[in-house]
mmCIF file of C-alpha atoms and ligand atoms in Angstrom:
data_model
loop_
_atom_site.group_PDB
_atom_site.id
_atom_site.type_symbol
_atom_site.label_atom_id
_atom_site.label_comp_id
_atom_site.label_asym_id
_atom_site.label_seq_id
_atom_site.Cartn_x
_atom_site.Cartn_y
_atom_site.Cartn_z
ATOM 1 C CA UNK A 1 -2.210 -10.844 46.679
ATOM 2 C CA UNK A 2 0.789 -11.337 44.433
ATOM 3 C CA UNK A 3 3.378 -9.018 43.033
ATOM 4 C CA UNK A 4 5.985 -8.887 40.308
ATOM 5 C CA UNK A 5 6.473 -10.661 37.034
ATOM 6 C CA UNK A 6 5.020 -13.930 35.964
ATOM 7 C CA UNK A 7 1.686 -13.365 37.637
ATOM 8 C CA UNK A 8 -1.215 -15.328 36.255
ATOM 9 C CA UNK A 9 -3.397 -12.591 34.916
ATOM 10 C CA UNK A 10 -6.842 -13.852 34.016
ATOM 11 C CA UNK A 11 -9.965 -12.302 32.606
ATOM 12 C CA UNK A 12 -12.066 -10.908 35.427
ATOM 13 C CA UNK A 13 -9.134 -10.147 37.721
ATOM 14 C CA UNK A 14 -8.647 -6.632 39.039
ATOM 15 C CA UNK A 15 -5.209 -5.171 38.583
ATOM 16 C CA UNK A 16 -4.073 -2.171 40.576
ATOM 17 C CA UNK A 17 -1.621 -0.020 38.637
ATOM 18 C CA UNK A 18 1.013 2.323 40.006
ATOM 19 C CA UNK A 19 -0.257 5.264 37.998
ATOM 20 C CA UNK A 20 -3.702 6.568 38.662
ATOM 21 C CA UNK A 21 -6.194 7.184 35.906
ATOM 22 C CA UNK A 22 -7.353 10.801 35.498
ATOM 23 C CA UNK A 23 -10.697 9.781 37.014
ATOM 24 C CA UNK A 24 -8.894 8.937 40.274
ATOM 25 C CA UNK A 25 -9.057 5.136 40.109
ATOM 26 C CA UNK A 26 -6.073 2.775 40.263
ATOM 27 C CA UNK A 27 -8.058 -0.376 39.598
ATOM 28 C CA UNK A 28 -8.600 -1.962 36.209
ATOM 29 C CA UNK A 29 -10.647 -5.008 35.302
ATOM 30 C CA UNK A 30 -8.998 -7.399 32.867
ATOM 31 C CA UNK A 31 -11.215 -7.976 29.842
ATOM 32 C CA UNK A 32 -8.687 -9.758 27.628
ATOM 33 C CA UNK A 33 -5.254 -11.275 28.119
ATOM 34 C CA UNK A 34 -2.525 -12.042 25.590
ATOM 35 C CA UNK A 35 0.464 -10.158 24.208
ATOM 36 C CA UNK A 36 -1.771 -7.134 24.676
ATOM 37 C CA UNK A 37 -4.303 -6.790 27.445
ATOM 38 C CA UNK A 38 -7.593 -4.984 27.344
ATOM 39 C CA UNK A 39 -8.313 -3.246 30.612
ATOM 40 C CA UNK A 40 -11.386 -1.410 31.810
ATOM 41 C CA UNK A 41 -11.090 1.316 34.416
ATOM 42 C CA UNK A 42 -13.308 0.446 37.361
ATOM 43 C CA UNK A 43 -13.754 4.139 38.073
ATOM 44 C CA UNK A 44 -15.053 5.490 34.772
ATOM 45 C CA UNK A 45 -15.361 2.458 32.482
ATOM 46 C CA UNK A 46 -12.707 3.699 30.058
ATOM 47 C CA UNK A 47 -11.065 0.850 28.117
ATOM 48 C CA UNK A 48 -7.466 0.661 26.989
ATOM 49 C CA UNK A 49 -5.219 -1.758 25.134
ATOM 50 C CA UNK A 50 -1.843 -2.163 26.799
ATOM 51 C CA UNK A 51 1.144 -4.454 26.214
ATOM 52 C CA UNK A 52 1.454 -7.280 28.739
ATOM 53 C CA UNK A 53 4.974 -6.269 29.747
ATOM 54 C CA UNK A 54 3.680 -2.768 30.408
ATOM 55 C CA UNK A 55 1.021 -4.200 32.690
ATOM 56 C CA UNK A 56 3.635 -6.327 34.462
ATOM 57 C CA UNK A 57 5.857 -3.296 34.953
ATOM 58 C CA UNK A 58 3.133 -1.137 36.398
ATOM 59 C CA UNK A 59 1.190 -3.673 38.469
ATOM 60 C CA UNK A 60 1.024 -2.886 42.142
ATOM 61 C CA UNK A 61 -1.459 -5.580 43.096
ATOM 62 C CA UNK A 62 -3.440 -8.290 41.387
ATOM 63 C CA UNK A 63 -6.738 -9.245 42.932
ATOM 64 C CA UNK A 64 -8.079 -12.530 41.697
ATOM 65 C CA UNK A 65 -11.680 -12.733 40.692
ATOM 66 C CA UNK A 66 -13.854 -14.256 43.390
ATOM 67 C CA UNK A 67 -14.214 -17.934 42.592
ATOM 68 C CA UNK A 68 -16.203 -20.661 44.246
ATOM 69 C CA UNK A 69 -14.412 -23.977 44.210
HETATM 70 ZN ZN1 ZN B 1 -10.916 5.994 34.895
#
């Protein structure tokens, strides 16, 4: 688990935001990274586009995708 700026967000990671979505979930799956991210709510499947700096500001936790290496 990592916190703060400069985290290596990657597609497939789950980011926990400080503000909860109306459906009650805090967790978002990263579908696209770049200057803007596309996130999908893991609770209801709602997708949003959000600026990277906004994600960095509101990230509480970043859970890396499970990887076998
Ligand atoms: Zn939701």
